[in-house]
PDB file of C-alpha atoms and ligand atoms in Angstrom:
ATOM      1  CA  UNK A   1     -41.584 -64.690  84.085  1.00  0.00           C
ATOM      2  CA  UNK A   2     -44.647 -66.821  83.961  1.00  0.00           C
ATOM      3  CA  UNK A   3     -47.398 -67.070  86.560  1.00  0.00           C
ATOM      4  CA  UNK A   4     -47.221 -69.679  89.306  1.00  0.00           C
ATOM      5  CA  UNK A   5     -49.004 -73.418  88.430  1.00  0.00           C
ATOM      6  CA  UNK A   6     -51.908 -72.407  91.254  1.00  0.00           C
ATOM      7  CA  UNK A   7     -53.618 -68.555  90.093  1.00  0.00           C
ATOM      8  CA  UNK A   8     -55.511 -69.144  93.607  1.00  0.00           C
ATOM      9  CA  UNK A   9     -55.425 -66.096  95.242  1.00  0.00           C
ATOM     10  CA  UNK A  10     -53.208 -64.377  93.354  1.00  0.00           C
ATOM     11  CA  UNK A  11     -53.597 -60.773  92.317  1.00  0.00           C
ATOM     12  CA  UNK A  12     -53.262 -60.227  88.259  1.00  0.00           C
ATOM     13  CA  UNK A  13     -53.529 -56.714  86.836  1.00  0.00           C
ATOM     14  CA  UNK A  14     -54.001 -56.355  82.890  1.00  0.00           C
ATOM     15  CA  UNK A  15     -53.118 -52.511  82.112  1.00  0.00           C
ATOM     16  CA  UNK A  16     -52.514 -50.952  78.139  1.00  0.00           C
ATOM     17  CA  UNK A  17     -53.900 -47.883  76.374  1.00  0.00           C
ATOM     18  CA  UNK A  18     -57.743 -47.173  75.618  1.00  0.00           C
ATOM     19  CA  UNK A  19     -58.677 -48.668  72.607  1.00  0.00           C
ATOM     20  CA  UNK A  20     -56.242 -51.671  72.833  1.00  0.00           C
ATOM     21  CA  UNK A  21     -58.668 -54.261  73.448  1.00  0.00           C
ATOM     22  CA  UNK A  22     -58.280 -54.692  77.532  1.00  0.00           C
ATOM     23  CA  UNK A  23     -62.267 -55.281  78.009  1.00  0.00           C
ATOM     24  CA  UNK A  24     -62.813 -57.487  74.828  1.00  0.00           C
ATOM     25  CA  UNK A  25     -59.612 -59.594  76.131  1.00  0.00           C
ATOM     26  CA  UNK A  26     -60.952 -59.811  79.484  1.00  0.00           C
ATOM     27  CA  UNK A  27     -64.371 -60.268  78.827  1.00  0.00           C
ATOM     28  CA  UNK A  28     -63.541 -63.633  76.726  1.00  0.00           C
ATOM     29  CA  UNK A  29     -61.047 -64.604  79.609  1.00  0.00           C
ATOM     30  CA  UNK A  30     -63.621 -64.639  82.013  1.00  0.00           C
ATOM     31  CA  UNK A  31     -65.922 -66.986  79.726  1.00  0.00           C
ATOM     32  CA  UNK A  32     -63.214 -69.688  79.125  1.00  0.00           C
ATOM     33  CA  UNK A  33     -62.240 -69.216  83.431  1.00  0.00           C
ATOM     34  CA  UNK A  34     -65.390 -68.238  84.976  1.00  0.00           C
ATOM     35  CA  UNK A  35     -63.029 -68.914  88.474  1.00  0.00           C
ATOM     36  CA  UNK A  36     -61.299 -65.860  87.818  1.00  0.00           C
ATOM     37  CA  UNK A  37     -62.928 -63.051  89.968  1.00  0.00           C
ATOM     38  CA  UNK A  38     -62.945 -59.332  88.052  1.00  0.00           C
ATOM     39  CA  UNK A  39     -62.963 -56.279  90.265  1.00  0.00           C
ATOM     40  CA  UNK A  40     -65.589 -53.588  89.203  1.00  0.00           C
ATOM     41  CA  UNK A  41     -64.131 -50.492  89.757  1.00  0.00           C
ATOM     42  CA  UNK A  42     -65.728 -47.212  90.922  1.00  0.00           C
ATOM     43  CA  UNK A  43     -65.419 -44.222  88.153  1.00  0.00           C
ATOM     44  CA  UNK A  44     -67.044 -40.474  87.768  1.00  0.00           C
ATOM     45  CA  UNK A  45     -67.492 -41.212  84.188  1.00  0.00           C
ATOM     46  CA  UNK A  46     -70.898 -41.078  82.759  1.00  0.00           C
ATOM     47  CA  UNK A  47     -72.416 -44.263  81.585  1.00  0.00           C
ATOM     48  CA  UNK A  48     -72.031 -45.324  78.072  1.00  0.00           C
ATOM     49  CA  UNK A  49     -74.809 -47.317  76.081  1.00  0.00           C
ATOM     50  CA  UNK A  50     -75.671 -50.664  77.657  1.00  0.00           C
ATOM     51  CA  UNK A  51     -73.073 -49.979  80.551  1.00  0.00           C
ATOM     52  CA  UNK A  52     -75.325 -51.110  83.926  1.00  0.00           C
ATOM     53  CA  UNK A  53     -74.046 -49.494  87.267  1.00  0.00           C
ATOM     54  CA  UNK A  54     -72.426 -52.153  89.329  1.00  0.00           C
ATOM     55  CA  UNK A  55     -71.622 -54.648  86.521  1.00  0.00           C
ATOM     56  CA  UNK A  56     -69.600 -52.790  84.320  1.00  0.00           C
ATOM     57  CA  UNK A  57     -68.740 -49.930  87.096  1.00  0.00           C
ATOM     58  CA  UNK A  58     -69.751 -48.151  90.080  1.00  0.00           C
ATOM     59  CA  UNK A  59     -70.919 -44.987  88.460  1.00  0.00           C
ATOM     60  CA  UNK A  60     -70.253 -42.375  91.449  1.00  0.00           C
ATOM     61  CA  UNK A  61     -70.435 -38.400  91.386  1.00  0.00           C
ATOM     62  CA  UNK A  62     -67.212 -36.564  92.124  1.00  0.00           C
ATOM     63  CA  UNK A  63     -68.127 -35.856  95.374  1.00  0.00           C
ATOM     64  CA  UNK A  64     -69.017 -39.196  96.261  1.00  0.00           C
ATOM     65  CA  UNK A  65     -65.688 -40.295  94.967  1.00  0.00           C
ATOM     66  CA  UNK A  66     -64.156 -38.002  97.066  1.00  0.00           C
ATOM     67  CA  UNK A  67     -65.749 -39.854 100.033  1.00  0.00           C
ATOM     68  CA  UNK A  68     -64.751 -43.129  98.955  1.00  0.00           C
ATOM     69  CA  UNK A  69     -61.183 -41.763  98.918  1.00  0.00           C
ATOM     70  CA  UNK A  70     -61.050 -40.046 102.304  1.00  0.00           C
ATOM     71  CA  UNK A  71     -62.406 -43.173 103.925  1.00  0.00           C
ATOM     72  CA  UNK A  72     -59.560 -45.412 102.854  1.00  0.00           C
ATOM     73  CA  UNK A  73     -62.133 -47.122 100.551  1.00  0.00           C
ATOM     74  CA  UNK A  74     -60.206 -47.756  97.284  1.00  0.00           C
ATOM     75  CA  UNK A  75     -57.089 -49.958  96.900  1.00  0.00           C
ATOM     76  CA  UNK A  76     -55.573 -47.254  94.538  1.00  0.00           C
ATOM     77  CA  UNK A  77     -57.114 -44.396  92.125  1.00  0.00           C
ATOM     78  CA  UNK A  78     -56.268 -42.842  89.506  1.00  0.00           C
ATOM     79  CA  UNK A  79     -57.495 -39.826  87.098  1.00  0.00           C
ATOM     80  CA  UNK A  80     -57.493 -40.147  83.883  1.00  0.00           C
ATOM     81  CA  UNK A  81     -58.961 -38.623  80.940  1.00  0.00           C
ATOM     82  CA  UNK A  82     -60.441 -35.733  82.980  1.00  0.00           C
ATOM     83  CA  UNK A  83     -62.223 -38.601  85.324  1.00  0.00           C
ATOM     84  CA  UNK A  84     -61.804 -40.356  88.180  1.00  0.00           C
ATOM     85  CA  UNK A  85     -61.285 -44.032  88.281  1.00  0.00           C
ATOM     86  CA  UNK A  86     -60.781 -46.180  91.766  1.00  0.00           C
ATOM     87  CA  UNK A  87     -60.809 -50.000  92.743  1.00  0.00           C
ATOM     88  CA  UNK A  88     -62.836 -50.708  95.275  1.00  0.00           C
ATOM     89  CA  UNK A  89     -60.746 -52.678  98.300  1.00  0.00           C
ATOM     90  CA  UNK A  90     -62.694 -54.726 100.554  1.00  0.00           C
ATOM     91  CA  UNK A  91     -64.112 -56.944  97.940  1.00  0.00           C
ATOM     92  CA  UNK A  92     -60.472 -57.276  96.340  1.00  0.00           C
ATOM     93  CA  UNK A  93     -58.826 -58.574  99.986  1.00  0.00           C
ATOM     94  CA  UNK A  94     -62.391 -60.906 100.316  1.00  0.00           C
ATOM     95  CA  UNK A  95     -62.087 -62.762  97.392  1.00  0.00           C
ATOM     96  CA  UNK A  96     -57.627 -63.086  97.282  1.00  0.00           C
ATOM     97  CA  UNK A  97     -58.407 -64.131 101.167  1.00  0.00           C
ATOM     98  CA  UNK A  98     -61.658 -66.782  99.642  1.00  0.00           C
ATOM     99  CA  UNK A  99     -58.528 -68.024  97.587  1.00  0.00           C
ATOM    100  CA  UNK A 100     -59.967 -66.267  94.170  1.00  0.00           C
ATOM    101  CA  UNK A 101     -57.375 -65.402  91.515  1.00  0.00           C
ATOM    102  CA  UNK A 102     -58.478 -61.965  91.134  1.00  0.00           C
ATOM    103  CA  UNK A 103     -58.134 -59.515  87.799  1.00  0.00           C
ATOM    104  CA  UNK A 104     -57.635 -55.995  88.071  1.00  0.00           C
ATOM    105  CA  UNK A 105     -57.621 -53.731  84.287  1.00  0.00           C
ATOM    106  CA  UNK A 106     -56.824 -50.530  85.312  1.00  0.00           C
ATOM    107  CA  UNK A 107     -54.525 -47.606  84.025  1.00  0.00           C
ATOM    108  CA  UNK A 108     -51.056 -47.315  84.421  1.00  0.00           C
ATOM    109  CA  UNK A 109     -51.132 -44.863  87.414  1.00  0.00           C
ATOM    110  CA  UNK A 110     -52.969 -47.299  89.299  1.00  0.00           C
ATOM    111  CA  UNK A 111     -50.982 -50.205  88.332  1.00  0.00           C
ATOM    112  CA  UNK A 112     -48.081 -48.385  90.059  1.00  0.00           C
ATOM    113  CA  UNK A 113     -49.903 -48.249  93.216  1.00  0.00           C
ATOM    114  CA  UNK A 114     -51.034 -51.794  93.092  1.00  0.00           C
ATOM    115  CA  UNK A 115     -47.427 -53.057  92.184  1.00  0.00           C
ATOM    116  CA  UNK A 116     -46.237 -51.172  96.117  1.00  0.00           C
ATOM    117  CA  UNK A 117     -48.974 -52.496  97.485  1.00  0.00           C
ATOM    118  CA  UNK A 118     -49.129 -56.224  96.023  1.00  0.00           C
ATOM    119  CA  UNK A 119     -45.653 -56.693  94.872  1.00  0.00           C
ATOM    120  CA  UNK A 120     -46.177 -60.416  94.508  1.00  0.00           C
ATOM    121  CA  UNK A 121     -48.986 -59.638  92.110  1.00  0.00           C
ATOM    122  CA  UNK A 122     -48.436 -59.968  88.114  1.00  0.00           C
ATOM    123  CA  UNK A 123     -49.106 -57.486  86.357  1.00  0.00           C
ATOM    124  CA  UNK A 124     -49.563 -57.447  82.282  1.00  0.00           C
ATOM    125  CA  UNK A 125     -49.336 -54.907  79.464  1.00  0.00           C
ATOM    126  CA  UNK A 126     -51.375 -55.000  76.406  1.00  0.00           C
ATOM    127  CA  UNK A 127     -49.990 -53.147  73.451  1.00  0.00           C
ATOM    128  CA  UNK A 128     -51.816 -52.417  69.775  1.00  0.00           C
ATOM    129  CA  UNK A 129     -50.045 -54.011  66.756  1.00  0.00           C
ATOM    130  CA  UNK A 130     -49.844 -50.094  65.907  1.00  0.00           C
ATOM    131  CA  UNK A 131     -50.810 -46.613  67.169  1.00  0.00           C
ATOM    132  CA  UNK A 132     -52.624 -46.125  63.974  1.00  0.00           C
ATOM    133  CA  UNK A 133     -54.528 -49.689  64.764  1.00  0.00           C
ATOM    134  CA  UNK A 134     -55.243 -48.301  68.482  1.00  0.00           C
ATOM    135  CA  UNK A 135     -56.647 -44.991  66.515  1.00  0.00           C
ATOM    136  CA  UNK A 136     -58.773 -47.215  64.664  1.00  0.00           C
ATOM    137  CA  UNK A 137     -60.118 -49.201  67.032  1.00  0.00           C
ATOM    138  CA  UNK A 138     -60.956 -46.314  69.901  1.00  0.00           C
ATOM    139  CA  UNK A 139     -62.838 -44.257  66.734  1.00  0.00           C
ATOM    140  CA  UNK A 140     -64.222 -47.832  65.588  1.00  0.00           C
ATOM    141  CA  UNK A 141     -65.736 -48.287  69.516  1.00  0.00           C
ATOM    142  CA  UNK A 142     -67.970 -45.299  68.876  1.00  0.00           C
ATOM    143  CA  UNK A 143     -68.540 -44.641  72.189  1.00  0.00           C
ATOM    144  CA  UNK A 144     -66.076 -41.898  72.253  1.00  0.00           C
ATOM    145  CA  UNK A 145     -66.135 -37.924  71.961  1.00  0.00           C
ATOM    146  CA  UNK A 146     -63.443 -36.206  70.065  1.00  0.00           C
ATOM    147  CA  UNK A 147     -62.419 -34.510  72.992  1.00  0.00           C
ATOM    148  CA  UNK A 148     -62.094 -37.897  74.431  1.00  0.00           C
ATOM    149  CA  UNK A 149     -60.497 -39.475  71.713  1.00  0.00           C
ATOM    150  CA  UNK A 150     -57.893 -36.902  71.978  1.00  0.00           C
ATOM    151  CA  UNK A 151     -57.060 -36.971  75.155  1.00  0.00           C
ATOM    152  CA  UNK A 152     -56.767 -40.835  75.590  1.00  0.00           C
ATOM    153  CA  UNK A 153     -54.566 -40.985  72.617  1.00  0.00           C
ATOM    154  CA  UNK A 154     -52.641 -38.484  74.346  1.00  0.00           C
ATOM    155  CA  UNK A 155     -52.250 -40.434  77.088  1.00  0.00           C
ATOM    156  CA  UNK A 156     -51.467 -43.513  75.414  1.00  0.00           C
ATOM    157  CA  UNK A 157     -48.471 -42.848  74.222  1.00  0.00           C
ATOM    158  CA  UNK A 158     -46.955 -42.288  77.597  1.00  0.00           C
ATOM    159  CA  UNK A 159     -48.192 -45.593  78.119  1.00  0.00           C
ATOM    160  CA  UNK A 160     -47.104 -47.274  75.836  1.00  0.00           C
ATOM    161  CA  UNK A 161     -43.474 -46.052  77.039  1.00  0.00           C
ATOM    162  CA  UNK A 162     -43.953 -48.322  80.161  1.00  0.00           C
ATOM    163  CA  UNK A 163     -44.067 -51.264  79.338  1.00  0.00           C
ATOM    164  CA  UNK A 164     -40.548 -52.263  80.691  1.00  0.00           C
ATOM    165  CA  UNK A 165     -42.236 -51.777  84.121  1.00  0.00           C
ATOM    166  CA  UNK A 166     -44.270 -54.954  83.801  1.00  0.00           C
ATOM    167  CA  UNK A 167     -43.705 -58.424  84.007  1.00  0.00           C
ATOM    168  CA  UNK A 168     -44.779 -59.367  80.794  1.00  0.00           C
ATOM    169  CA  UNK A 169     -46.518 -57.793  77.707  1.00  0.00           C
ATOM    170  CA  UNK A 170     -48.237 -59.161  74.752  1.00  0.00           C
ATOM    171  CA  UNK A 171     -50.012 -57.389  71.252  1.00  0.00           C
ATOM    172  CA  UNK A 172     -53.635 -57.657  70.848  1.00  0.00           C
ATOM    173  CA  UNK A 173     -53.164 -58.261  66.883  1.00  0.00           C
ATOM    174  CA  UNK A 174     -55.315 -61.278  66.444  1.00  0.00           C
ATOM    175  CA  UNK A 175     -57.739 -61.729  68.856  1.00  0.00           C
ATOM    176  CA  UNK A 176     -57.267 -65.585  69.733  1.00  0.00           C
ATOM    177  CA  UNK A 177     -53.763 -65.519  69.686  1.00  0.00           C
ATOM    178  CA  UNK A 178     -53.848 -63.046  72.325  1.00  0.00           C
ATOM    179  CA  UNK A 179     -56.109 -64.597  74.587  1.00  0.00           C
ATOM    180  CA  UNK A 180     -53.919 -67.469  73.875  1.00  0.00           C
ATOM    181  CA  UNK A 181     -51.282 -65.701  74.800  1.00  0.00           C
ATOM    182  CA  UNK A 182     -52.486 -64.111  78.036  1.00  0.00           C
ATOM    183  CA  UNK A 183     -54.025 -67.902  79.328  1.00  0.00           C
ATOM    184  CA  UNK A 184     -49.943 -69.141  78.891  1.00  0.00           C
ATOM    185  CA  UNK A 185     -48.956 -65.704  80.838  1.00  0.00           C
ATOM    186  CA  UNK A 186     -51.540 -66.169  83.362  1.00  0.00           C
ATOM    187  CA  UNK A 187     -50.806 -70.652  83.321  1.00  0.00           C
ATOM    188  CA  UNK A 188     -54.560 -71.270  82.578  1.00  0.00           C
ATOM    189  CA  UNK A 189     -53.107 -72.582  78.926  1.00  0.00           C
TER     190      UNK A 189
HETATM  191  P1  ADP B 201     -60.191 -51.142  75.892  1.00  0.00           P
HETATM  192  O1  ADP B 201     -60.994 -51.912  76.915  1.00  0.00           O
HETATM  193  O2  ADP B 201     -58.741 -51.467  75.950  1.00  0.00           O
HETATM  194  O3  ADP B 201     -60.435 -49.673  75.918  1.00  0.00           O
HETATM  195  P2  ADP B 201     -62.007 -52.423  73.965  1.00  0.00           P
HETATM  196  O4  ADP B 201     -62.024 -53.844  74.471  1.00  0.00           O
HETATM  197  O5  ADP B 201     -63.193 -51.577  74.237  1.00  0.00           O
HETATM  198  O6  ADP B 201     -60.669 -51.666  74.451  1.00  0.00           O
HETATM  199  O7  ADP B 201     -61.721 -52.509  72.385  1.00  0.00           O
HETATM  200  C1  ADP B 201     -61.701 -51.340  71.568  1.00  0.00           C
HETATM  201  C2  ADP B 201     -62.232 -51.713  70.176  1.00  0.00           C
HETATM  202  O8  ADP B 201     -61.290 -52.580  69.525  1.00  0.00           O
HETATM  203  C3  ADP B 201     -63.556 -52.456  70.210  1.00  0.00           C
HETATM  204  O9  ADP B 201     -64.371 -51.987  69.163  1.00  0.00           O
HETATM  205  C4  ADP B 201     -63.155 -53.917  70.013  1.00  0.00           C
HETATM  206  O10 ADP B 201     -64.172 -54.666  69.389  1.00  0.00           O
HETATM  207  C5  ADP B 201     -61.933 -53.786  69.105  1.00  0.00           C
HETATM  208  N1  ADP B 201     -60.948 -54.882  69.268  1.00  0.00           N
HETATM  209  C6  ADP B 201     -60.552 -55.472  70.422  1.00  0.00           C
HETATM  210  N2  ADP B 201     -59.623 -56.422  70.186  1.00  0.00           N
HETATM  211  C7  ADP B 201     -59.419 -56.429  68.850  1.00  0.00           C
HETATM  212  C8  ADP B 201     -58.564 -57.204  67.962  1.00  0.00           C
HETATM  213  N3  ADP B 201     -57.729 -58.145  68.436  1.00  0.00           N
HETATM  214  N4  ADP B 201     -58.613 -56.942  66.645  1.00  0.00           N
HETATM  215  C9  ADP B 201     -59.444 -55.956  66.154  1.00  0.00           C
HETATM  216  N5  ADP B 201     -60.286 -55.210  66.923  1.00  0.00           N
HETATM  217  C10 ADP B 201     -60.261 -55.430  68.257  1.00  0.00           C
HETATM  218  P1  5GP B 202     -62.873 -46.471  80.204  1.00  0.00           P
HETATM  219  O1  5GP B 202     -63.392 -45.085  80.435  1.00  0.00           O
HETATM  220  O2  5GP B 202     -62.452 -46.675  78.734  1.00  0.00           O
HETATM  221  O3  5GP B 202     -63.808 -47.552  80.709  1.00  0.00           O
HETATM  222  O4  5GP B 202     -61.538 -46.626  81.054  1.00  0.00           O
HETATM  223  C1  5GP B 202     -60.507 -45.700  80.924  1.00  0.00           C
HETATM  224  C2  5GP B 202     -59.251 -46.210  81.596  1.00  0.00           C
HETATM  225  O5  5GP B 202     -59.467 -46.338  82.997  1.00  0.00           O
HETATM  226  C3  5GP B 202     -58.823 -47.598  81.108  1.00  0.00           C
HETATM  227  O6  5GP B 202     -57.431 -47.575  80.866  1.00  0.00           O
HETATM  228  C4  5GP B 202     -59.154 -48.506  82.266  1.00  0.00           C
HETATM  229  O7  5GP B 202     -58.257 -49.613  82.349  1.00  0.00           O
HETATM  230  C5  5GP B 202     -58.929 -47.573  83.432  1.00  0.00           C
HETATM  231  N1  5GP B 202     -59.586 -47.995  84.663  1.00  0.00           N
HETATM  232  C6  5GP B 202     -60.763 -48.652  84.818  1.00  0.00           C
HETATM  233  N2  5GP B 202     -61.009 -48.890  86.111  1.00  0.00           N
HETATM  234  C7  5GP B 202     -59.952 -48.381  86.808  1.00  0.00           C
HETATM  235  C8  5GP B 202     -59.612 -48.332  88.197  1.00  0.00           C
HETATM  236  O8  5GP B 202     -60.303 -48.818  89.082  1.00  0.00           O
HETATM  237  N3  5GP B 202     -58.456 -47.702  88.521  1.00  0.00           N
HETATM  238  C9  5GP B 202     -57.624 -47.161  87.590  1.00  0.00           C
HETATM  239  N4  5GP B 202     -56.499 -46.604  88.020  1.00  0.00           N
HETATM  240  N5  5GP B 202     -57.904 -47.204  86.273  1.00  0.00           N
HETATM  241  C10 5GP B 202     -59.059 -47.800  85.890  1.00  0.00           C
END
């Protein structure tokens, strides 16, 4: 299934395991279709180098997470890793009602919310050329403890064993050919 001729207002979700190359993907989408709105989500995470609060995330402590959730405030959340990771939902309905195609990348968990809540939305699955390329690249990041190396390559591999559930998928082998790949998916080609 490909993605209908006019992205405005549509709801596209990118989901795959840590290390697969979501953020570089999206990050060069966004340059070639600056029209393409990208949720910043709200996480308990800690910064990482040269991550700024508000562009990259919403860097919240548990507790105000916990508020955000009790008021209704996030379109879906997730935990993962050992922290807590949410999309924020009034500027998600603003810019899909402003007639924005808007990009979610978020975990799998979440992407199970968002496909009962936005069925018509299309939602795509990145996937490494290998598990021993994903293990490269998450070590290769740097940014990474062990501990958290572990645990997201852990977690990957149950990830990787839903793909089925989305509407399409594609490998991040060579970077260009993805994007490629992903414009054709998302009819920006
Ligand atoms: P994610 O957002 O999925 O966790 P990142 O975008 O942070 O992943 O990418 C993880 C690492 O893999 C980064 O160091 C990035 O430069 C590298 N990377 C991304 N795409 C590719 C690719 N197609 N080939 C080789 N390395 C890649
Ligand atoms: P990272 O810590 O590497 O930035 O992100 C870890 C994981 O959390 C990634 O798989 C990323 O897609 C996911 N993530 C980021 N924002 C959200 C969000 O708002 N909701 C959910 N469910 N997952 C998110």
């Amino acid at each position: 299934m490909v993605a209908e001729a006019s992205d405005a207002g549509r709801l596209f979700l990118i989901t795959g395991p840590s290390g697969v190359g979501k953020g570089t993907l999206v990050s060069a989408l966004l340059q070639r279709h600056p029209q393409i709105w990208l949720s910043v989500s709200a996480t308990t995470r800690a910064p990482r180098s040269g991550e700024q609060d508000g562009q990259h995330y919403f860097f919240l402590d548990r507790g105000a997470f916990e508020v955000k959730v009790a008021e209704g405030g996030l379109l879906e959340w997730a935990e993962f890793a050992g922290n807590c990771y949410g999309t924020p939902r009034e500027p998600v309905e603003q810019q899909l009602t402003a007639g924005r195609p808007v990009l979610l990348e978020i975990e799998l968990e979440g992407a199970r919310q968002v496909r009962s809540s936005f069925p018509s939305g299309f939602q795509i699955f990145i996937k490494p050329p290998s598990f021993e390329e994903l293990e490269r690249r998450i070590r290769g990041r740097g940014t990474d403890s062990e501990d958290a190396i572990s645990r997201r390559l852990e977690r990957a591999r149950v990830e990787l064993e839903a793909e089925s559930e989305f509407d399409a998928a594609l490998v991040n082998d060579d970077l260009d050919r993805a994007l490629a790949e992903l414009e054709q998916l998302m009819a920006l080609a």
